Coordinates of C-alpha atoms in Angstrom, one line a residue:
X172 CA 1.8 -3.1 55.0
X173 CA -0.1 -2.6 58.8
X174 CA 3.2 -2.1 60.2
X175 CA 4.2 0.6 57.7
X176 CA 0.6 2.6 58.0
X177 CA 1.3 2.1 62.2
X178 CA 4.6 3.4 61.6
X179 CA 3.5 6.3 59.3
X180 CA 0.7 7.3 61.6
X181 CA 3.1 7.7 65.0
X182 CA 5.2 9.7 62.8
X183 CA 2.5 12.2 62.0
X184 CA 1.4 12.1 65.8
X185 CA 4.6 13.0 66.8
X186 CA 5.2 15.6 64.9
X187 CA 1.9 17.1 66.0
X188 CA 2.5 16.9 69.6
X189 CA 5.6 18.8 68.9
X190 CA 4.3 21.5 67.4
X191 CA 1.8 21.7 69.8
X192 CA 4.6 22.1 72.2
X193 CA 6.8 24.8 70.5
X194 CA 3.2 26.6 70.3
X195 CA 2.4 26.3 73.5
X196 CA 5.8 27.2 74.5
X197 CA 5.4 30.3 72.4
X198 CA 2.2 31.3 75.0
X199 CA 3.6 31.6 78.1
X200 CA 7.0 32.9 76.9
X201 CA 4.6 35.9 75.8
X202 CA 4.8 38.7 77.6
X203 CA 1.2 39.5 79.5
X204 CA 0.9 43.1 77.8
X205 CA 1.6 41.5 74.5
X206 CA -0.9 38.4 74.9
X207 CA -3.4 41.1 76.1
X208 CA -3.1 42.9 73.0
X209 CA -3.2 40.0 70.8
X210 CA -6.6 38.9 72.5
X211 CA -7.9 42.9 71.5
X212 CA -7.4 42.7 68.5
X213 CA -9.4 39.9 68.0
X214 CA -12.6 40.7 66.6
X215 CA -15.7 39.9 69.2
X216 CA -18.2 37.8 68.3
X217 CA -21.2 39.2 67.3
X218 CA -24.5 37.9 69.1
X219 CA -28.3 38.6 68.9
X220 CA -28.8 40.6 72.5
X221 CA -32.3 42.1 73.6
X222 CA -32.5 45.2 75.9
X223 CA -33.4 44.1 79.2
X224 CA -36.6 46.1 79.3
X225 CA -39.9 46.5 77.9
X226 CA -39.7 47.7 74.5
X227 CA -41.5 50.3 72.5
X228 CA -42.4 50.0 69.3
X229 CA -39.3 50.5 66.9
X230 CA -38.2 54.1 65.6
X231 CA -35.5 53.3 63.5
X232 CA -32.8 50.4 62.5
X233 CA -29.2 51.1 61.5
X234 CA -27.0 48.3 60.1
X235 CA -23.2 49.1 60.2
X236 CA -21.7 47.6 57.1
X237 CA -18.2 47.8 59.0
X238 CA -19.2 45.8 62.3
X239 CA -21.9 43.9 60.1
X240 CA -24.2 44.2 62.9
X241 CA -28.3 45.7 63.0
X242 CA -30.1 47.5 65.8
X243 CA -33.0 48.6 66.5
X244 CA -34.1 51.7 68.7
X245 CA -37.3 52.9 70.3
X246 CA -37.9 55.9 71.9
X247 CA -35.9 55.6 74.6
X248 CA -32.3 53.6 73.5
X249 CA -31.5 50.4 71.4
X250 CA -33.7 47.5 72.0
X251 CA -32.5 44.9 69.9
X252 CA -29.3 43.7 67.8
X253 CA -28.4 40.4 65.7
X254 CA -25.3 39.9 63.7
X255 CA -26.3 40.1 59.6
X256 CA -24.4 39.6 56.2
X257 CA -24.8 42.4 54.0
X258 CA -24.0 42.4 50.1
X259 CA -20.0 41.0 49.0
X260 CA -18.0 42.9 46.8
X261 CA -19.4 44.5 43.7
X262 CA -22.8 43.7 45.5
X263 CA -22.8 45.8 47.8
X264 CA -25.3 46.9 50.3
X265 CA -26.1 50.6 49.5
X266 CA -25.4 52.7 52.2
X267 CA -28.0 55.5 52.7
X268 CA -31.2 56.6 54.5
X269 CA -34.5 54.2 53.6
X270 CA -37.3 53.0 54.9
X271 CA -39.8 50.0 55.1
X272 CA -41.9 50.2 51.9
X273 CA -43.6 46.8 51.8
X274 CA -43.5 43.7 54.4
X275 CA -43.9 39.7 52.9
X276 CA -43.3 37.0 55.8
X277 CA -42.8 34.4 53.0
X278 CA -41.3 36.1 50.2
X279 CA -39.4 34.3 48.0
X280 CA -36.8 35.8 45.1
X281 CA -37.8 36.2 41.3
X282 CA -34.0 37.1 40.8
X283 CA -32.1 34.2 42.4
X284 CA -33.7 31.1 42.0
X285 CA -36.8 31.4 43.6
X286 CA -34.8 31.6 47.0
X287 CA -36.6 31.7 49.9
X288 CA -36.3 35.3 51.6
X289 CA -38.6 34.9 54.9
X290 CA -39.5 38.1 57.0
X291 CA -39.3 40.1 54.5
X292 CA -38.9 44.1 55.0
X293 CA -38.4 46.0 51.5
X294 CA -36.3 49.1 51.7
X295 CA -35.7 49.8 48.0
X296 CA -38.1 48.8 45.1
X297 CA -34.6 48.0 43.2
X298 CA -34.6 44.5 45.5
X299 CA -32.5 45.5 48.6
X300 CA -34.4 44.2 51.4
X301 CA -33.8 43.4 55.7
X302 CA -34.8 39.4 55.3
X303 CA -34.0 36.4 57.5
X304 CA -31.1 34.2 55.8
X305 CA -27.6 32.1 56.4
X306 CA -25.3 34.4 58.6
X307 CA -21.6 33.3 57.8
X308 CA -19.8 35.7 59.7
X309 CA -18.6 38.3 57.1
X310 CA -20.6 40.2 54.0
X311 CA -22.3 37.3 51.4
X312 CA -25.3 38.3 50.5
X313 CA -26.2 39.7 46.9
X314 CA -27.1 43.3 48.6
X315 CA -29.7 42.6 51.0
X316 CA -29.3 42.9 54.8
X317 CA -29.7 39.2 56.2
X318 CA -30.5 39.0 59.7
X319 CA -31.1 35.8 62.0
X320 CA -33.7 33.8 61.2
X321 CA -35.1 33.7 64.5
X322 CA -34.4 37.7 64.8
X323 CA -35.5 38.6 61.8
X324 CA -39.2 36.5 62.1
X325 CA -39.5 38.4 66.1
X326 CA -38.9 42.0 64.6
X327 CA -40.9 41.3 61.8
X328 CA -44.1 42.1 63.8
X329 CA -42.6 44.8 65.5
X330 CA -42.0 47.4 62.5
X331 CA -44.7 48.9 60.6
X332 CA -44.5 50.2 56.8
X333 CA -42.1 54.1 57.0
X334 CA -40.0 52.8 59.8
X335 CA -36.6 54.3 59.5
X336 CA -33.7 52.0 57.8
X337 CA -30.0 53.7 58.0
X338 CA -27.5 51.5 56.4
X339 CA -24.5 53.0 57.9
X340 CA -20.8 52.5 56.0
X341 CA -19.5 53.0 60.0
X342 CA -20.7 52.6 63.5
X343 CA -23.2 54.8 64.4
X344 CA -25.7 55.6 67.5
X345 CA -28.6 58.2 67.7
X346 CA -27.4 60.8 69.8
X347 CA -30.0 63.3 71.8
X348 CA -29.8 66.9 70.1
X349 CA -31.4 70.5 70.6
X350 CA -31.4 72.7 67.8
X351 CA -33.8 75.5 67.0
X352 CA -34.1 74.7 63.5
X353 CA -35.7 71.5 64.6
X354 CA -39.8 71.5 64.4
X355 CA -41.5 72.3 67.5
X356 CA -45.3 71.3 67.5
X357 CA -48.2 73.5 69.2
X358 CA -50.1 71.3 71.2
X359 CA -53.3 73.5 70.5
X360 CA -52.7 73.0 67.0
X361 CA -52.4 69.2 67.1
X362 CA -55.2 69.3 68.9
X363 CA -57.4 70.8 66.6
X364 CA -56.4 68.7 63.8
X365 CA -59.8 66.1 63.8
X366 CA -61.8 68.4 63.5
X367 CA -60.0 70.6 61.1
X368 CA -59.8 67.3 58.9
X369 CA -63.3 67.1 59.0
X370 CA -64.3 70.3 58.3
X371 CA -61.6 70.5 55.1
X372 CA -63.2 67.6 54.1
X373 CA -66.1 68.4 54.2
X374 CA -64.9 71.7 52.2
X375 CA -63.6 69.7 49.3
X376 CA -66.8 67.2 49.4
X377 CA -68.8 70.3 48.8
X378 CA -66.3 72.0 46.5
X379 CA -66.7 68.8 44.2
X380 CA -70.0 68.8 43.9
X381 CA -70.0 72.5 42.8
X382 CA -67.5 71.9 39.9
X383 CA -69.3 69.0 39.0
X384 CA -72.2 70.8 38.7
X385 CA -70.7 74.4 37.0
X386 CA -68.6 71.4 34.7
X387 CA -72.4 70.3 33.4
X388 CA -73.7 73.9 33.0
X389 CA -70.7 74.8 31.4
X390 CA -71.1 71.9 29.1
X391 CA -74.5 72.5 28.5
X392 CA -74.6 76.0 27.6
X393 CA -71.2 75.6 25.4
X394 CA -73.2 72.7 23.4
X395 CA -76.6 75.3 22.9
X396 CA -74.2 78.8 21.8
X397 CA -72.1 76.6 19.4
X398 CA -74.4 76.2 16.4
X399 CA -75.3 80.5 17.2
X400 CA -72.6 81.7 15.3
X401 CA -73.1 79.7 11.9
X402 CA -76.9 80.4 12.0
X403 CA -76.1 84.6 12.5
X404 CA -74.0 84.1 9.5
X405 CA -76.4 82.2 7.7
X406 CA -79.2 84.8 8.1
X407 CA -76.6 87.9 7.6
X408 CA -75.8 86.6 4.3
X409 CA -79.8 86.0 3.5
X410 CA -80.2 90.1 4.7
X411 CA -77.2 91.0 2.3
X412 CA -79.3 89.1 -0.6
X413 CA -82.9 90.5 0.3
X414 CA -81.5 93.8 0.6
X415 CA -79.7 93.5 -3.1
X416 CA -83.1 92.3 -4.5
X417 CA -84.6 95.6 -2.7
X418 CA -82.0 97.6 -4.5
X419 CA -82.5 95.7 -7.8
X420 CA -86.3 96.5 -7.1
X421 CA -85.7 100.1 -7.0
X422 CA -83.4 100.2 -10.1
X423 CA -86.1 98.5 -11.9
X424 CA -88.8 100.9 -10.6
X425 CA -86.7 104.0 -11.7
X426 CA -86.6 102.0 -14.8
X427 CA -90.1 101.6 -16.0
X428 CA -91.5 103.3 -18.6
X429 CA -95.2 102.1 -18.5
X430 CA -98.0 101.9 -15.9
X431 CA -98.0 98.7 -16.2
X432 CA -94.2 98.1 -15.8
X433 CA -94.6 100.8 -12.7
X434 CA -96.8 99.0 -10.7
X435 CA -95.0 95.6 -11.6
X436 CA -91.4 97.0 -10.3
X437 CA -93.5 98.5 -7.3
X438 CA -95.0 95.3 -6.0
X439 CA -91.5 93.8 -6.5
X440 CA -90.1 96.7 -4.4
X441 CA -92.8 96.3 -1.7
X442 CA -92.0 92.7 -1.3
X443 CA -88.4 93.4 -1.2
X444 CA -89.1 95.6 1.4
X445 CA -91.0 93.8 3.8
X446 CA -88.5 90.6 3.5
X447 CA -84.9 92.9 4.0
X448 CA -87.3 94.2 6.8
X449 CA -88.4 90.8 8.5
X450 CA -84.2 89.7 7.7
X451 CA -82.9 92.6 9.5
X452 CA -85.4 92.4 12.8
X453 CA -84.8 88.9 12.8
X454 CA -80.9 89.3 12.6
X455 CA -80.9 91.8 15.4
X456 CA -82.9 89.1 17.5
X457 CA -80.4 87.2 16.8
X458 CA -77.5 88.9 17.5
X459 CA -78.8 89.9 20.2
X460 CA -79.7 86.0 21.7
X461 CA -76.0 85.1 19.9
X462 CA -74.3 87.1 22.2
X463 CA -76.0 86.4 25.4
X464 CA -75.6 82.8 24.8
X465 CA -71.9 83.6 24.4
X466 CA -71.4 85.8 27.1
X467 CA -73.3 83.0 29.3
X468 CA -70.9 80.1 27.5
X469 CA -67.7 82.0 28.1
X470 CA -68.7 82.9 32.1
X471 CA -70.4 79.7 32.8
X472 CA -66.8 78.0 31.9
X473 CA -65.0 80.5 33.5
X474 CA -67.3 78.9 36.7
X475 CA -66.7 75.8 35.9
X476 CA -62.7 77.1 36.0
X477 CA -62.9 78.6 39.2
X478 CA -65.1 76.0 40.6
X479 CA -62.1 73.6 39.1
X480 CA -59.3 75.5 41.1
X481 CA -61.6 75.6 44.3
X482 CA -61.8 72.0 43.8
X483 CA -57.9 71.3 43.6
X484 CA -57.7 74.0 46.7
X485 CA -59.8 72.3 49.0
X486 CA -58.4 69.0 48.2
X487 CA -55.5 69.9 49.2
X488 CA -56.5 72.1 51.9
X489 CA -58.4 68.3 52.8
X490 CA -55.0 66.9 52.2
X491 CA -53.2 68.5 54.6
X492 CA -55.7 68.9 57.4
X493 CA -55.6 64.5 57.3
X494 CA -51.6 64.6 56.9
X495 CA -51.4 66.5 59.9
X496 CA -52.5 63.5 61.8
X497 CA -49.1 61.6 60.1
X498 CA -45.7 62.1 61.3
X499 CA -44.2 64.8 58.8
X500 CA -40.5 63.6 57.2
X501 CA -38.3 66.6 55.4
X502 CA -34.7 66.0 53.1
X503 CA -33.3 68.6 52.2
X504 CA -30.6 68.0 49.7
X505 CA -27.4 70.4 49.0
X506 CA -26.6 68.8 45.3
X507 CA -30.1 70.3 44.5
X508 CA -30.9 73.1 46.9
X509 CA -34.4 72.0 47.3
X510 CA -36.0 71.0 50.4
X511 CA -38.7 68.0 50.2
X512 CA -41.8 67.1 52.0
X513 CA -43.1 63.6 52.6
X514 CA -45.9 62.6 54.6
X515 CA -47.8 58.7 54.1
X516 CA -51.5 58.9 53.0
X517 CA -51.7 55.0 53.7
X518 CA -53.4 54.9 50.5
X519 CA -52.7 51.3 48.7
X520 CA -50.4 51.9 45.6
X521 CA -52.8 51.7 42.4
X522 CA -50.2 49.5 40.7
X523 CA -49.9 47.0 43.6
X524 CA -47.0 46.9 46.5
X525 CA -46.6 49.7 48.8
X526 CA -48.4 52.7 50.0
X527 CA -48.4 55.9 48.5
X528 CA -46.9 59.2 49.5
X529 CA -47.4 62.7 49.3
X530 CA -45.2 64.7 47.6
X531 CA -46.6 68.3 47.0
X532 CA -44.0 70.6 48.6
X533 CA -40.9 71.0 47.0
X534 CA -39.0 74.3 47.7
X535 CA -35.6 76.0 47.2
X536 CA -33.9 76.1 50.6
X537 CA -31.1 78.3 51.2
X538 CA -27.7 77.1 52.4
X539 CA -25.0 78.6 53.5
X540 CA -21.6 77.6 52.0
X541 CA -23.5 75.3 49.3
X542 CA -20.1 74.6 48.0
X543 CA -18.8 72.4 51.2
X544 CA -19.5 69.1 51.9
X545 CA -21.9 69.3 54.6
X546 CA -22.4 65.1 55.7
X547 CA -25.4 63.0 55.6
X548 CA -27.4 63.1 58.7
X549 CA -30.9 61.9 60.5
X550 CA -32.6 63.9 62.6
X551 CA -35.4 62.3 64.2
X552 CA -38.4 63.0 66.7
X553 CA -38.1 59.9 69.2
X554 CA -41.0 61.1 71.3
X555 CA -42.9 64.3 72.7
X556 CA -41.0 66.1 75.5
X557 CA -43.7 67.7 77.2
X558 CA -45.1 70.3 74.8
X559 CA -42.6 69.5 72.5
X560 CA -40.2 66.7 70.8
X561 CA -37.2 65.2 72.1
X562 CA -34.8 64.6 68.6
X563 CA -31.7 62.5 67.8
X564 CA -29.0 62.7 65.4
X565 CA -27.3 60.0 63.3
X566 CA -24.2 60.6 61.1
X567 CA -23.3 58.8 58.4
X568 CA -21.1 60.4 55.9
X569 CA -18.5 62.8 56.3
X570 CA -18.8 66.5 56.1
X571 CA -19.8 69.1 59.2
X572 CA -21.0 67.8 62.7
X573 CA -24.9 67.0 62.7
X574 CA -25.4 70.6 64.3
X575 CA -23.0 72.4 62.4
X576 CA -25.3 71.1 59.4
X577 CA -28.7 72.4 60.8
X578 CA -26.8 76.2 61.8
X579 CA -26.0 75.9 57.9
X580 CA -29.5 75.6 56.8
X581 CA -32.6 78.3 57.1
X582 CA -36.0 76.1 56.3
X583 CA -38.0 78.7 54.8
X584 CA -41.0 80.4 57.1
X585 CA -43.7 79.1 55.0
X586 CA -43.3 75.5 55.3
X587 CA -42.5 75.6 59.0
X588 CA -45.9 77.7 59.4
X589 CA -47.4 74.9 57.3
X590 CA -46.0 71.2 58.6
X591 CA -44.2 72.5 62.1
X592 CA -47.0 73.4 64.5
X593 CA -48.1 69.5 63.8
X594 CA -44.8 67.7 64.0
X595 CA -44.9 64.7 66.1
X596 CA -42.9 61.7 67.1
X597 CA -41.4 60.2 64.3
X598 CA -40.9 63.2 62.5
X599 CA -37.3 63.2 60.7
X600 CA -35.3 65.7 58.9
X601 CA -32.5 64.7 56.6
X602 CA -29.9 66.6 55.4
X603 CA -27.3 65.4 52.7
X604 CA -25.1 66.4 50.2
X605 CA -26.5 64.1 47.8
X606 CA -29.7 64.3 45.7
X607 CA -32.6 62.1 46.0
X608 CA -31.6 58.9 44.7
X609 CA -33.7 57.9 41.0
X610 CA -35.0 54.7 43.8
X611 CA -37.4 57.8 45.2
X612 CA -40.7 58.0 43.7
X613 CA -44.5 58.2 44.5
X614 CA -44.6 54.6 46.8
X615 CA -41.3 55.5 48.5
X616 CA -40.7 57.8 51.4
X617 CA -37.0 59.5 50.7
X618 CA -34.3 57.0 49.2
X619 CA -31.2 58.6 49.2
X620 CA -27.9 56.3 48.6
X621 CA -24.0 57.6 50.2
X622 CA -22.2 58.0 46.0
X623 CA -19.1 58.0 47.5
X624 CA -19.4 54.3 49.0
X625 CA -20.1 50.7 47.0
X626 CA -23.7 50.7 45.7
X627 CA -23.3 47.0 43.5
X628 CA -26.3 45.8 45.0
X629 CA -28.4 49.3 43.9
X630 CA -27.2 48.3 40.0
X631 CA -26.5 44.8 39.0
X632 CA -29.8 43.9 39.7
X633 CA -31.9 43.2 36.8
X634 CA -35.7 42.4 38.2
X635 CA -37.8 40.0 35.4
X636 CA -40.1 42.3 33.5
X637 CA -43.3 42.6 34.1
X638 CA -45.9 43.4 31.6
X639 CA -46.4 46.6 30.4
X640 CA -49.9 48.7 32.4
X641 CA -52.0 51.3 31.5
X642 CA -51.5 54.3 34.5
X643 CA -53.1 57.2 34.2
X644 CA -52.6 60.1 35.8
X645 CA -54.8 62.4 37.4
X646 CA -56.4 63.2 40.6
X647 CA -55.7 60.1 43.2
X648 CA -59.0 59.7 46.3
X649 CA -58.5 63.0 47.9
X650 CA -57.3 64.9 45.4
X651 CA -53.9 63.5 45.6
X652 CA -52.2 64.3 41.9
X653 CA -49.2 62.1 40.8
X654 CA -47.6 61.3 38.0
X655 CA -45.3 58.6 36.8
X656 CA -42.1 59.7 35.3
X657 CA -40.2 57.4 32.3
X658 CA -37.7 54.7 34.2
X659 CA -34.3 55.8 34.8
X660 CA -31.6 54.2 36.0
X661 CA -30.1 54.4 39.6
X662 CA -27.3 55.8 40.6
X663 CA -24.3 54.8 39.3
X664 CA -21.6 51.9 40.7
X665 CA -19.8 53.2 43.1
X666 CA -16.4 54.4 44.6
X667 CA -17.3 57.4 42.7
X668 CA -17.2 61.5 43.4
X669 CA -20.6 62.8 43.7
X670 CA -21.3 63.2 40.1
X671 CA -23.0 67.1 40.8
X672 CA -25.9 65.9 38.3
X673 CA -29.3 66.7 39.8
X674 CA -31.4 63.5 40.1
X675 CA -35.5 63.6 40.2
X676 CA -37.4 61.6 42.0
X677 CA -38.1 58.6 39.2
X678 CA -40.6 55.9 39.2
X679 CA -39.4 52.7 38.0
X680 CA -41.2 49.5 36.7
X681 CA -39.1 47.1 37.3
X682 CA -39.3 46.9 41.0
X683 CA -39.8 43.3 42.6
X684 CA -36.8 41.8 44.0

């Protein structure tokens, strides 16, 4: 039996060596050209590489889904990269613009068993996240962006909440770009903005109190006219009576026949008399008091209506003045011909997770050949370039070149007057052909998802529940109004034509990973 397994094993060791041979044979009978472009076309090896220089603080992250690879940019170029694994087939990783909404260094899943998901950097409150995790080599996770665990736990302290995320279905660099359309900041302006703040503020404190108070007097003085008009009734119907028993009086006077019976129907008439004339000067009194307790009801509320409005003015007017100080971000979308304004308030979320965002300009925006695809792209204000902004441009979808897409566009006058003189660093305009994805709502920046790539990971996850909570809407600190639209799906699985529905900005539940 030993000398059959010996003779069995030199067998197979033979036969090895011997292909061995014919392969390596096969090598150097290769012609050089030939080996060259065999050893092209094998794919590099992706490594985690830091620019040899001292970094800023990050701008912006694109992952290529194609080259499976993440970078991160500062002001000035690309400062670090790491290999990750985004989402496998039909769990995909959405391609589109994002951005950091919430950070958790020891998250752990409440969809797939508990798993641990450290370094955690939510860019969707659907469950798509950048999170440290196993790095195979090729696309495995379940939609979320895994980096190196070591990376990902070192640029972890380096973002902050709003930093850009592209996830790119290519390769694709921020390129320097000047464009008039972009915003260009007055320096004068920006300089002013403290105490503009202030003194809005200030405004709006003092605008509040008014309302409050015109709110009481206009209470007060609705609660004293509104028993006035029953009591004018009641004592018009008690003059009607007095002056029938007056006219009854003096029927009955007419009537008598006998001194006695005279005088009788005459002190009848005299009392009659004096009570239809005590009735009518008290009614004219009160008509008289009825009315100017009206007159003083109906103005003191059409104070307390104006003071109201001043209010909501001046709130915003504080608003604005404190936004100013924030880096300003615009989409403008041509499914929906609207152009969007975002600015973070750093204001905690009142439902938990996140920040909130302001959302109070919404405008049509005119542009020109709406009916041709006109790309995706990012336009972003890396830093100020002496009095005003040096921008870059990422593309990600197909359609006209990043400047051919802002010649195509005319950003109306009023919102440049109102958000350009401030722009600073940071800053962003996006333009796409698709509408804000149903992922955009009050805690999100602008979510917009590529419907003409794989989306699985946007729509096959199903969060756990959570329990139903009371939200009410209504005016948020600083006069900040929002209101939270019923759940709607996202966008729909992909490999799909852009579907030409127009989608709203949605607030959904259901949003922990």
């Amino acid at each position: 039996m030993k000398i059959r397994l010996a003779t069995v094993r030199s067998t197979v060791a033979t036969r090895c060596l011997m292909v061995s041979a014919v392969v390596a044979l096969a090598v150097v009978a290769m012609p050089p050209a030939a080996n060259a472009a065999a050893k092209q076309t094998r794919p590099a090896r992706l490594v985690e590489a830091m620019a040899p220089r001292n970094a800023g603080e990050p701008i912006m992250a694109i992952v290529s889904i194609k080259s499976q690879q993440v970078t991160f940019y500062d002001a000035e170029g690309w400062i670090a990269r790491a290999p990750v694994s985004t989402g496998v087939g039909g769990r995909e990783t959405p391609s589109g613009v994002f951005a950091i909404l919430e950070k958790n260094k020891d998250h752990r899943s409440n969809m797939y068993d508990d798993a641990a998901m450290p370094n955690m950097q939510r860019i969707t409150w659907n469950g798509v996240a950048l999170h440290g995790g196993p790095l195979p080599g090729y696309a495995a996770s379940h939609g979320c962006v895994r980096m190196p665990f070591g990376f990902a736990d070192k640029m972890f302290d380096k973002t902050r909440i709003g930093m850009r995320v592209i996830v790119s279905p290519i390769d694709a660099a921020p390129m320097d770009i000047v464009h008039p359309a972009l915003l260009v900041p007055k320096p004068e302006v920006i300089a002013a903005v403290p105490a503009r703040a202030e003194t809005a503020t200030r405004a709006a404190a003092e605008a509040a109190t008014a309302a409050a108070e015109a709110k009481k007097l206009a209470t007060s003085t609705a609660r004293e006219a509104k028993p006035l008009p029953a009591a004018l009734r009641k004592l018009e119907a008690a003059k009607l009576r007095a002056d029938a028993q007056l006219a009854s009086a003096d029927k009955a006077l007419a009537a008598a026949s006998t001194d006695q019976a005279k005088a009788r129907a005459e002190d009848l008439k005299h009392k009659a008399a004096v009570k239809a004339a005590e009735l009518a000067t008290e009614l004219e009194a009160a008509k008289a008091d009825t009315t100017a307790k009206l007159d003083a009801a109906t103005a003191a509320k059409d104070a307390a209506k104006a003071a109201d409005a001043k209010k909501a003015a001046t709130a915003t007017a504080a608003l604005d003045a404190k936004l100013a100080a924030e880096p300003v971000s615009i989409y403008i979308s041509r499914e929906t011909q609207k152009l969007y304004v975002r600015r973070n308030t750093h204001k905690p979320a009142p439902d938990g997770g996140g920040e909130v965002f302001d959302f109070s300009i919404e405008v049509p925006v005119t542009i020109r050949d709406a009916g041709r695809p006109i790309g995706t792209h990012v336009f972003t204000a890396m830093a100020q370039d002496g009095t005003g902004l040096r921008w870059s441009a990422v593309t990600i979808d197909e359609g006209d070149s990043a400047r051919s897409a802002l010649d195509r566009i005319t950003i109306p006058q009023e919102v440049l007057d109102r958000i350009g003189p401030t722009a600073l660093p940071r800053s962003s305009i996006v333009i796409s052909d698709e509408p804000l994805s149903a992922e955009t709502n009050y805690r999100t920046e602008f979510v917009t998802v590529l419907n003409n790539h794989p989306q699985g990971g946007f729509v096959t996850r199903k969060p756990t529940p959570r329990p139903e909570m009371d939200v009410a809407s209504g005016d948020y600190d600083d006069g900040f109004s929002m209101f939270f639209p019923r759940e709607r799906a996202p966008q729909n699985n992909a490999m799909r034509r852009r579907s030409g529905q127009n989608e709203r900005p949605m607030f959904q539940r259901n949003w922990w990973e």
